[in-house]
XYZ file of C-alpha atoms in Angstrom:
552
model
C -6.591 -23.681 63.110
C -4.711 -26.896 63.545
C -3.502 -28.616 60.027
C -5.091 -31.339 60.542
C -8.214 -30.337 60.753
C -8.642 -29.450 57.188
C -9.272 -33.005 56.447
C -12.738 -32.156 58.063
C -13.536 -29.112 56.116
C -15.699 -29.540 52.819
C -14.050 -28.932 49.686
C -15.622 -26.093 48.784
C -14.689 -24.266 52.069
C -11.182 -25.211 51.180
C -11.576 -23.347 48.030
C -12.788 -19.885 49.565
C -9.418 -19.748 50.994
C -7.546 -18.949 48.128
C -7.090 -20.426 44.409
C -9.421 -23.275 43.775
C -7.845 -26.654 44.215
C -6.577 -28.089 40.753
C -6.787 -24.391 39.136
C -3.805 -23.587 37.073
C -1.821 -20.355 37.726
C -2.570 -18.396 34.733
C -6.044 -19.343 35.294
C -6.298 -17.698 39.000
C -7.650 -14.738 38.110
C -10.547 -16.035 36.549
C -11.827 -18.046 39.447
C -12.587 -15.067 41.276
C -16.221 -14.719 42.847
C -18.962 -11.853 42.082
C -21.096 -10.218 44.827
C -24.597 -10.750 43.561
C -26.719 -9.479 46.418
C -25.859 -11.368 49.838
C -24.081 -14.389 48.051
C -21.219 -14.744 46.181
C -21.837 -15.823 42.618
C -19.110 -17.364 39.589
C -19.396 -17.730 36.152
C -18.230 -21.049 34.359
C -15.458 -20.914 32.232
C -17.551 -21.280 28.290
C -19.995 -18.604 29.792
C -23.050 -20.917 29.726
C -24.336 -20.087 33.025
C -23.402 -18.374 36.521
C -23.825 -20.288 39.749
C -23.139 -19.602 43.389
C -19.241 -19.537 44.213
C -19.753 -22.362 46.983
C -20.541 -24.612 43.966
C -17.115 -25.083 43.271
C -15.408 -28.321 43.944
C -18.666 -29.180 45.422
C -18.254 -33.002 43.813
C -21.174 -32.020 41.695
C -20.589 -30.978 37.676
C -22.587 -27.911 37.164
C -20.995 -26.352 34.008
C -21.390 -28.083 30.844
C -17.277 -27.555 30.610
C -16.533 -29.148 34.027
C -14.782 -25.958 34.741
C -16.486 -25.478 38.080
C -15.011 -28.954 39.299
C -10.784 -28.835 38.485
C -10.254 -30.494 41.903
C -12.807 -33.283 41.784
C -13.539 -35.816 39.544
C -17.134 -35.028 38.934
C -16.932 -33.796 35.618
C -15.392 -36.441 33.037
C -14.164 -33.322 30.763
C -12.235 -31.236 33.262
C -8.330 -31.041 34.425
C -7.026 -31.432 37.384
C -3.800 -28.675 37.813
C -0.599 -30.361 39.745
C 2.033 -27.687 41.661
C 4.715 -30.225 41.729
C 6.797 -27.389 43.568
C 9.922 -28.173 42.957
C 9.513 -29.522 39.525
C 7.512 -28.456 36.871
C 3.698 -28.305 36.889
C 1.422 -30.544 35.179
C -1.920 -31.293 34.184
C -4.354 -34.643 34.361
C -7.929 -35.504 33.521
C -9.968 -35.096 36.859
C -11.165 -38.509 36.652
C -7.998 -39.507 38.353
C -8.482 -37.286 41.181
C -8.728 -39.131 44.606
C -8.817 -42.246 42.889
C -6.316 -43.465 45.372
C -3.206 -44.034 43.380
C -0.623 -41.350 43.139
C -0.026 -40.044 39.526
C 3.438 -39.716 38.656
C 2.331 -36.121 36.597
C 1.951 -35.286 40.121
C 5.007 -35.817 42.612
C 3.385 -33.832 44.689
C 0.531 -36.178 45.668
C -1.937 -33.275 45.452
C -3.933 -35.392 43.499
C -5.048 -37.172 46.527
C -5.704 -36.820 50.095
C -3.140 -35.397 52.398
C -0.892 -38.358 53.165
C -2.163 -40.817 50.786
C 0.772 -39.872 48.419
C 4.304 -39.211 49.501
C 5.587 -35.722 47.873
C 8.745 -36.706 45.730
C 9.152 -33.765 43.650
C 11.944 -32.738 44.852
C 14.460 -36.096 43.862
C 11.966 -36.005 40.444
C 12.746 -33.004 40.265
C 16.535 -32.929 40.172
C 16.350 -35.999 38.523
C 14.731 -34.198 35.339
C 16.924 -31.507 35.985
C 20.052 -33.680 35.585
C 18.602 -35.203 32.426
C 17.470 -31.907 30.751
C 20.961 -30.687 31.416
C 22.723 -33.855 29.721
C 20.556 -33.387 26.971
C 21.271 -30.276 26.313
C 24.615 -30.506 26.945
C 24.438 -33.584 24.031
C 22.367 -31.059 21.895
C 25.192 -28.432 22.349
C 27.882 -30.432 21.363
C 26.222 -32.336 18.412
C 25.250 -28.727 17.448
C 28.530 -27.312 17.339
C 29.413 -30.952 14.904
C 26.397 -30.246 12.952
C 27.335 -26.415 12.268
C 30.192 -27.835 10.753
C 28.098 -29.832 8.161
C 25.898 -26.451 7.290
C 29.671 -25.018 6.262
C 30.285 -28.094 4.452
C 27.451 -27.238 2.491
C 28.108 -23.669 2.037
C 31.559 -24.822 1.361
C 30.179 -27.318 -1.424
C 27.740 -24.756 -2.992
C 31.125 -22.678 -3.590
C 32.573 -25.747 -5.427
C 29.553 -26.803 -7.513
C 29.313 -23.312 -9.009
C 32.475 -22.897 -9.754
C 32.578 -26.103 -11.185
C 29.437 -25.472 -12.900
C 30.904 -22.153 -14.509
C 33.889 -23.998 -16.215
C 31.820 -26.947 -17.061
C 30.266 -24.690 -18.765
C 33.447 -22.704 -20.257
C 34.428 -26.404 -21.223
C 31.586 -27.264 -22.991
C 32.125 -24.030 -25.402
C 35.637 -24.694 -25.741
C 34.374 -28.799 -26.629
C 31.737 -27.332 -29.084
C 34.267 -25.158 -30.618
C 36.597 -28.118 -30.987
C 33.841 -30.134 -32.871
C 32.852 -27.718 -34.933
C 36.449 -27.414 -36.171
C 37.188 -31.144 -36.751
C 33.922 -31.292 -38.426
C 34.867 -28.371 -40.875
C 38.730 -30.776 -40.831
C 36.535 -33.676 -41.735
C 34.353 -32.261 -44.515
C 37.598 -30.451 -45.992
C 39.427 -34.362 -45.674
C 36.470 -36.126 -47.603
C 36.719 -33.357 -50.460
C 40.334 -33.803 -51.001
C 39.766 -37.404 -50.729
C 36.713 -37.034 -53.499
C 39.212 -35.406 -55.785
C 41.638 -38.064 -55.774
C 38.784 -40.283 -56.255
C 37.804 -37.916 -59.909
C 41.828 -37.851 -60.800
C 41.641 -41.861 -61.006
C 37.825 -41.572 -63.020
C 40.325 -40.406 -65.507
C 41.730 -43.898 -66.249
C 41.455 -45.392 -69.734
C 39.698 -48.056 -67.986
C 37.425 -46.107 -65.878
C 36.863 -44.230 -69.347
C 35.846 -47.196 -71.592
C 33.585 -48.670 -68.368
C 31.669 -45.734 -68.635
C 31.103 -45.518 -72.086
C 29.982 -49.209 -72.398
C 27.607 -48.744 -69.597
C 26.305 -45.282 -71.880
C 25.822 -48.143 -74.837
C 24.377 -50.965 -72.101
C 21.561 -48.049 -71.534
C 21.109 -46.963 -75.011
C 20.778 -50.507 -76.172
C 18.379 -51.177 -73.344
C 16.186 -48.129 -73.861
C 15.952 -49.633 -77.873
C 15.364 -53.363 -76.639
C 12.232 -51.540 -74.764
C 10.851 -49.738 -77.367
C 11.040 -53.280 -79.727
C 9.606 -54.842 -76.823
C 6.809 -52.653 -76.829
C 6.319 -52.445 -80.259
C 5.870 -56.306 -81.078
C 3.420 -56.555 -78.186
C 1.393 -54.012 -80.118
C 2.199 -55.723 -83.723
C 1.188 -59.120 -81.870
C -2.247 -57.634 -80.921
C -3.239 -56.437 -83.931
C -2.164 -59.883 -85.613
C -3.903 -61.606 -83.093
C -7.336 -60.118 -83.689
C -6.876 -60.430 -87.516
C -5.731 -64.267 -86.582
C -8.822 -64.854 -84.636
C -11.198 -62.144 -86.827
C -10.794 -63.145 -90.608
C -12.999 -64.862 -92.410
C -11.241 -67.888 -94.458
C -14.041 -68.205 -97.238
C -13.005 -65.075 -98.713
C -9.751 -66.591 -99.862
C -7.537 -63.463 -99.317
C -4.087 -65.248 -99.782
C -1.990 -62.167 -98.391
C -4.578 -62.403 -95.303
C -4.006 -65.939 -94.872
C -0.445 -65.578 -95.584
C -0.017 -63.313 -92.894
C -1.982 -64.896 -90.197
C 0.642 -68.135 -91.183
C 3.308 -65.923 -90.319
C 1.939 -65.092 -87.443
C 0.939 -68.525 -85.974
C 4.320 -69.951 -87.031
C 6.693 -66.963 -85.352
C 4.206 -67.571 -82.584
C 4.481 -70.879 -82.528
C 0.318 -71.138 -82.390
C -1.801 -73.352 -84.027
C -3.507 -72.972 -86.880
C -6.355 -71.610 -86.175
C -8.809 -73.858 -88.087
C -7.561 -76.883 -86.010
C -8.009 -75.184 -82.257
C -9.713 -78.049 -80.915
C -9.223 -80.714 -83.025
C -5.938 -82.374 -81.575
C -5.057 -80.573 -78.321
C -2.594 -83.715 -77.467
C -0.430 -83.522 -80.291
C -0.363 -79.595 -80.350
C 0.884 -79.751 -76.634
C 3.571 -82.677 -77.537
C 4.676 -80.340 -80.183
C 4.801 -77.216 -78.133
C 7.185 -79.152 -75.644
C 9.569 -80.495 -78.542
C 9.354 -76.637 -79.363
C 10.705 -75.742 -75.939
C 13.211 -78.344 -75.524
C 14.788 -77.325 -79.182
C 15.049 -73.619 -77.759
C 15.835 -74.478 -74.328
C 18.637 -76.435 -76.418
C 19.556 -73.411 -78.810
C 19.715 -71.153 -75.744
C 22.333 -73.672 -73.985
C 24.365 -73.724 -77.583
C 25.047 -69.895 -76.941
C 26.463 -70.611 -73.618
C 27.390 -67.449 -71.787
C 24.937 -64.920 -73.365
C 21.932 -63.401 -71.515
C 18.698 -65.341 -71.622
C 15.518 -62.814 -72.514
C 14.621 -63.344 -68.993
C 18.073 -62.209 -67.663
C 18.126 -58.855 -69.789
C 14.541 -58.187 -68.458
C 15.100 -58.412 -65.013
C 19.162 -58.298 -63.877
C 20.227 -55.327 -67.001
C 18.620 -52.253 -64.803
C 20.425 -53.778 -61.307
C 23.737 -54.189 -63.143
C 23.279 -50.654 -64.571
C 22.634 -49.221 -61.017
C 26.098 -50.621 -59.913
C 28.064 -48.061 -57.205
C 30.584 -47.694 -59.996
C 32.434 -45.192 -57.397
C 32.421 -47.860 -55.107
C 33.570 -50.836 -57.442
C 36.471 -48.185 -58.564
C 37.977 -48.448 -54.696
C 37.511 -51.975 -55.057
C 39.748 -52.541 -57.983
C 42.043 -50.171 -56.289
C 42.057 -52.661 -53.138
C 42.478 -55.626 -55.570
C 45.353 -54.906 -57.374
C 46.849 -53.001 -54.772
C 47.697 -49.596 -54.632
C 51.167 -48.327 -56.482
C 53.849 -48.749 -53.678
C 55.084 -45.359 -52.483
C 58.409 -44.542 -51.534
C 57.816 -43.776 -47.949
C 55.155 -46.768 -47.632
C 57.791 -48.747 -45.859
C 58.213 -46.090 -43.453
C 54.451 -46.084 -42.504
C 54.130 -50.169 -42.545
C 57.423 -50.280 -39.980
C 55.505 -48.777 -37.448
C 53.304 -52.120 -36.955
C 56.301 -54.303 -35.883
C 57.441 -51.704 -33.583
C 57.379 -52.071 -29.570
C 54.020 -49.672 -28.609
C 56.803 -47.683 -26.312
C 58.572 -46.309 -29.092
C 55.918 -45.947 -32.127
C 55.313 -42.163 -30.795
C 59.351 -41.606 -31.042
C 59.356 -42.907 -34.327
C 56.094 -41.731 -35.524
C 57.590 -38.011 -35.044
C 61.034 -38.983 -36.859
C 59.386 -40.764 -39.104
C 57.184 -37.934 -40.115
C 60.032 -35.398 -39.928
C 62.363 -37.778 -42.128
C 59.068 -37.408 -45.148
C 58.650 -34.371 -44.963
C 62.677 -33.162 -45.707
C 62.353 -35.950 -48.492
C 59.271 -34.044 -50.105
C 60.564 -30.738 -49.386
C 63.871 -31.714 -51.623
C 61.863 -33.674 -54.202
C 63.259 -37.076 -53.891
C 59.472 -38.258 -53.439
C 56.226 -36.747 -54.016
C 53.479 -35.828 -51.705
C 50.889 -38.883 -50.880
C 48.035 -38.094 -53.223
C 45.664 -40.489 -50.962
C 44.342 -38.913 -48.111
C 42.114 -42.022 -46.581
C 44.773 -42.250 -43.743
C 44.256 -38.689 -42.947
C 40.510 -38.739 -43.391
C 40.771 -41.534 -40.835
C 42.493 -40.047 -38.199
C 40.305 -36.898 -38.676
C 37.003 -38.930 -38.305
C 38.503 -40.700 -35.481
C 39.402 -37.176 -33.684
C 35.852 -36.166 -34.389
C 34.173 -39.022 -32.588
C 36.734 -38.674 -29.546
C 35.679 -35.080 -29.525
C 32.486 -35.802 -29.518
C 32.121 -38.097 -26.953
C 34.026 -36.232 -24.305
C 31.489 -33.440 -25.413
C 28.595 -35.548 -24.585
C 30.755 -36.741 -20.960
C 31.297 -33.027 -20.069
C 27.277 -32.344 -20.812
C 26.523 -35.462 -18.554
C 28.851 -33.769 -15.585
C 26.802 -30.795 -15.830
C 23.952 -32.170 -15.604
C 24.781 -34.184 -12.784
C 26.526 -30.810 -11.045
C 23.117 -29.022 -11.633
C 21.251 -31.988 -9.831
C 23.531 -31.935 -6.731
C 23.192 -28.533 -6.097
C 19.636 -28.135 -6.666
C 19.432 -31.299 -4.222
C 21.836 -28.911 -1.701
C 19.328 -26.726 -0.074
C 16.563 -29.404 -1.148
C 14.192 -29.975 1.996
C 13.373 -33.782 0.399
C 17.040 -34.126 0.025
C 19.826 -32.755 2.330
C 17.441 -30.474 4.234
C 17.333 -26.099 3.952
C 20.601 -25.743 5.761
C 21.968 -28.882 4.011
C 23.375 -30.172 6.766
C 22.771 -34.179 5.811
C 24.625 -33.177 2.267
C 28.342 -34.133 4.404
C 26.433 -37.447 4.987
C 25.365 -38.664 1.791
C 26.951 -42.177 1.260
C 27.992 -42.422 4.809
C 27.518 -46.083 5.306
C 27.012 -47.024 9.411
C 26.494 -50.280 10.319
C 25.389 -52.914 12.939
C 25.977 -56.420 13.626
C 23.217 -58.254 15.647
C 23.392 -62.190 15.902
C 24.156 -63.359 12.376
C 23.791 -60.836 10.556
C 25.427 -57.085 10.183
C 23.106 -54.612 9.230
C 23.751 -51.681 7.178
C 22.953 -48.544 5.705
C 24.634 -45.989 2.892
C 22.896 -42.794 4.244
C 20.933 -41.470 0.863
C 21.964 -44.756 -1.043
C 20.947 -48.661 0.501
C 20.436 -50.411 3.203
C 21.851 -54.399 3.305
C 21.823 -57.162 5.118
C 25.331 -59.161 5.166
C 25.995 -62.431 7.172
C 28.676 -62.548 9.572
C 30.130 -65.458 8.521
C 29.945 -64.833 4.667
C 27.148 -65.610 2.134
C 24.689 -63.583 -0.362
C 24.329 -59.711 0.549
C 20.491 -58.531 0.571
C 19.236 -55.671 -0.172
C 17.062 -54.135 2.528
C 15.874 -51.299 0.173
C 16.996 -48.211 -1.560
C 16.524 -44.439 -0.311
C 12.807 -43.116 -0.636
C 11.921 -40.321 1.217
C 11.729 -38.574 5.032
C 9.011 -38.862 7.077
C 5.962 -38.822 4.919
C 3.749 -39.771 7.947
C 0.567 -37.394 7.789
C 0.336 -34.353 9.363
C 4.605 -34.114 9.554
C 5.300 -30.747 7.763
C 8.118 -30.984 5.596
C 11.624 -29.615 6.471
C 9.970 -29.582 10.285
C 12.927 -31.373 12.911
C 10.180 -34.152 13.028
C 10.473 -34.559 9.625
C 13.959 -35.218 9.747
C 13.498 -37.845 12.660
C 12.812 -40.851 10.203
C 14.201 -42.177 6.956
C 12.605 -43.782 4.550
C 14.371 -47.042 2.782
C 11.950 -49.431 0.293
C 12.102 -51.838 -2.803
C 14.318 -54.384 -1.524
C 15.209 -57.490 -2.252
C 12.067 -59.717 -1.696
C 11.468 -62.174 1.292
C 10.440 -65.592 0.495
C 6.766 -65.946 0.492
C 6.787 -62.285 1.927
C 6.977 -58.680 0.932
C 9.866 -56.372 -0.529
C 12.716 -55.693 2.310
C 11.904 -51.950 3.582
C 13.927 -49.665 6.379
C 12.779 -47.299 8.511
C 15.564 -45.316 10.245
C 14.422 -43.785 14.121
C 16.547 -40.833 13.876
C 17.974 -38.511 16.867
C 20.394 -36.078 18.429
C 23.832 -37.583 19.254
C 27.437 -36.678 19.049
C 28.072 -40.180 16.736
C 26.529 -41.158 12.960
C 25.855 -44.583 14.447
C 22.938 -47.296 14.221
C 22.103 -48.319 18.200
C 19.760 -50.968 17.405
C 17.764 -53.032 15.034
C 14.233 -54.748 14.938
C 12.156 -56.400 13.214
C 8.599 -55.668 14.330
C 7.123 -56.871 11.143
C 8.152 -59.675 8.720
C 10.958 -58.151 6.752
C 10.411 -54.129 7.933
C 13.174 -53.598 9.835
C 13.746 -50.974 12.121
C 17.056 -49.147 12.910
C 17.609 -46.818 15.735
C 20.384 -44.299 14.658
C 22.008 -41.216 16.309
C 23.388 -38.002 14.280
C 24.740 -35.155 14.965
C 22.708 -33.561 11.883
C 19.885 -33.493 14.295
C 20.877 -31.557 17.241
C 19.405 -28.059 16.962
C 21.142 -25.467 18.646
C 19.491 -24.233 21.927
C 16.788 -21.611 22.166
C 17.060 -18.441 23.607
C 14.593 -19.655 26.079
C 16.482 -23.054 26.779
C 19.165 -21.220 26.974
C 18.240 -18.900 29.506
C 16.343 -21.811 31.450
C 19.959 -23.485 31.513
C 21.596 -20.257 32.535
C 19.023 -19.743 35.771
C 19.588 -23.768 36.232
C 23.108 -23.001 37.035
C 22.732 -19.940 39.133
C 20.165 -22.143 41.307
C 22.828 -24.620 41.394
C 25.770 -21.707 43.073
């Protein structure tokens, strides 16, 4: 039969030949026809129903599936399979069947008619050969730069733990060190308290004390009076305003004139009667003992003892003791000239003379021609100021551990430097791009910025946030890798916060290709990375290895 007769023959005849046009390969064996009686019979692909094998192709959907039409376009839900001999094979809906344009998915044209599309498969498909083996060997090469990253991180898991162990070692040796200066300190401030008791010992001291003994006594007297002629001036009161004056008892009425006249109250009979001239005499009163009280000038008021004796009994004797010490200055020892010298020195030679200085007291005490400083302040000083050094590089060396801890639980971290940790060698990397006016750049793990060319204000384009967080990306998947995640920047005028997004893939350079802005102030940055290239599978491997033995 001539070739081109074929274009005569019905579809379905075409298809009792051999595979069904548009069936895949590994799908062959199931479009294979039954003998059911005389005819041959086929059952669709789900199973819903059987129908005669010449039904196939027949540009008529018969199973619910489409499956009994993959080389028309009858059914809307069926595939059409492409050889593409000579490339790779490829699917397409069957709608596009004989639709009259040729598909690229199929460079074979089998899509359409015999002759409608030229078969190209052969250029496409050394073409995609040429690519595929440029990628892969950019994947190769990349790989081998990004294995060297993984030992980076192996190499910098090493370091943190050791690091980590004699932070730790230092941190006991620091505590021990504290713990020592504060036992120094405690031991300084008791020697210092019993110099403190030897000068309690002074005459003066001595007589202070005993005169603020009498101050108490005499106050704790002055109370008891106090409360004694409140009661006495109760019970006088009540008698004052309770007797009854027609009994004539003189020694009553002589007492309640006591009374009124200590009291300076008014008779008691005239209450009432002249109100204005008892006032104008009650104020004369005041004046003449405001005036008796500014004849003993210098003497405590009533009011005074009341209120200021109890606050100038609680006096920090201790305290004003030091004071006095301060204020008449201390005696002048021998070797106080040595120790003053030191302040008009040069700072280059203080330690040298510091050292001969201290050596030159300590031959004069050990001989006796001066006797041992019996004030220990300095020392207590310098103790309390080794204490507080101490302690602070204890609380730096805690910090350092704690930030050692952090980067290497962030090592192996998929959210961080991924499982192999082979972004940790690129943390702070900073790559950058200029485009028109601007540069554009980003501190891998840090920020992103936005500098002008030509000089002017630096903005912030956002701060690292995450990987790909888009949904349905698993975590520590290559796709998650593929994007970076860069927000809370500096804020655009009548806009939103600056954000990054960083299109990651393979390449032999940490570089930024491009930038965009395909939304007000989200920019876009296309970077390559080495970090990215995967090694080859065994079966890319071996498809590269038959490539080349095609090629000889």
């Amino acid at each position: 039969m001539h070739s081109w007769l074929l274009l005569f023959l019905p579809l379905h005849t075409l298809a009792s030949t051999g595979r069904p046009r548009g069936v895949a390969p590994e799908l062959a064996t199931r479009y294979t026809p039954a003998r059911k009686g005389s005819i041959d019979v086929w059952e669709c692909l789900d199973g819903s129903q059987t129908i005669e094998w010449a039904a196939v192709n027949d540009d008529f959907c018969d199973c619910l599936d489409g499956s009994d039409e993959p080389g028309t376009g009858a059914c809307p839900n069926s595939r059409f399979y492409c050889e593409n001999e000579g490339h790779i094979g490829s699917f397409i809906p069957s709608s596009r069947v004989n639709d009259g344009l040729c598909e690229p998915e199929c460079c074979d044209g089998s899509d359409e008619a015999p002759g409608v599309c030229k078969n190209v498969c052969k250029e496409v498909g050394e073409a995609y050969r040429e690519r595929v083996k440029a990628e892969q060997k950019l994947r190769k090469t990349g790989a081998k730069i990004r294995s060297t990253y993984v030992a980076f991180a192996q190499k910098e898991k090493k370091r943190l733990e050791q690091e980590l162990a004699q932070t730790e070692q230092e941190i006991a040796t620091r505590e021990k060190e504290v713990a020592r200066l504060k036992d120094l300190v405690e031991r300084t401030e008791s020697l210092s308290a019993a110099a403190l008791e030897a000068r309690k010992q002074s005459p003066l001291y001595q007589s202070l004390m005993t005169h603020v003994i009498a101050l108490k006594s005499l106050q704790r007297d002055y109370k008891k009076h106090l409360e004694r002629e409140k009661a006495l001036g109760d019970i006088l009161d009540n008698l004052r305003t309770g007797y009854n004056p027609n009994y004539q008892d003189m020694a009553v009425l002589e007492a309640v004139r006591g009374w009124e006249h200590l009291a300076g109250l008014p008779h008691i009979n005239d209450v009432g009667k002249d109100d204005e001239s008892s006032e104008e005499e009650g104020s004369d009163d005041e004046i003449s003992q405001e005036e008796e009280e500014e004849v003993d000038d210098g003497l405590w008021s009533e009011l005074q003892v009341e209120h200021q004796l109890d606050e100038l009994l609680n006096t920090d004797y201790d305290a004003l003791l030091i004071e006095h010490d301060k204020h008449v200055g201390a005696p002048v020892s021998p070797t106080s000239i040595l120790y003053n010298l030191s302040a008009y020195l040069p700072d280059a030679i203080v330690p040298q003379y510091e050292s001969l200085r201290d050596q030159l007291v300590s031959w004069l005490e050990a001989v006796g021609l001066v006797k041992p400083a019996a004030d220990n302040s300095a020392d207590a000083s310098r103790v309390q100021k080794a204490l507080s050094d101490a302690e602070h590089s204890l609380e730096l060396t805690r910090k350092e551990k704690d930030e050692k801890e952090r980067d290497l639980n962030r090592l192996f971290d998929p959210d961080w430097y991924g499982p192999e940790g082979e972004w940790k060698k690129l943390d702070g990397t900073c790559l950058s791009k200029e485009v028109g006016d601007y540069i554009y750049e980003v501190c891998l793990f840090d920020e992103a910025r936005q500098k002008p060319s030509k000089g002017g204000s630096t903005f912030s384009l956002g701060r690292f946030e995450s990987w790909n967080n888009a949904p349905g990306v698993e975590k520590g998947s290559p796709e998650y890798y593929r994007k970076q995640r860069y927000t809370r920047g500096a804020k655009c005028w009548n806009g939103p916060q600056r954000s990054v997004t960083l299109d990651m893939s393979c390449g032999t350079e940490n570089a930024v290709l491009s930038v965009a802005e395909p939304e007000k102030c989200e920019y876009e940055f296309k970077v390559t990375s080495p970090a990215l290239c995967l090694p080859l599978s065994t079966a890319e491997e071996k498809g590269a290895s038959q490539g080349r033995k095609e090629e000889l």
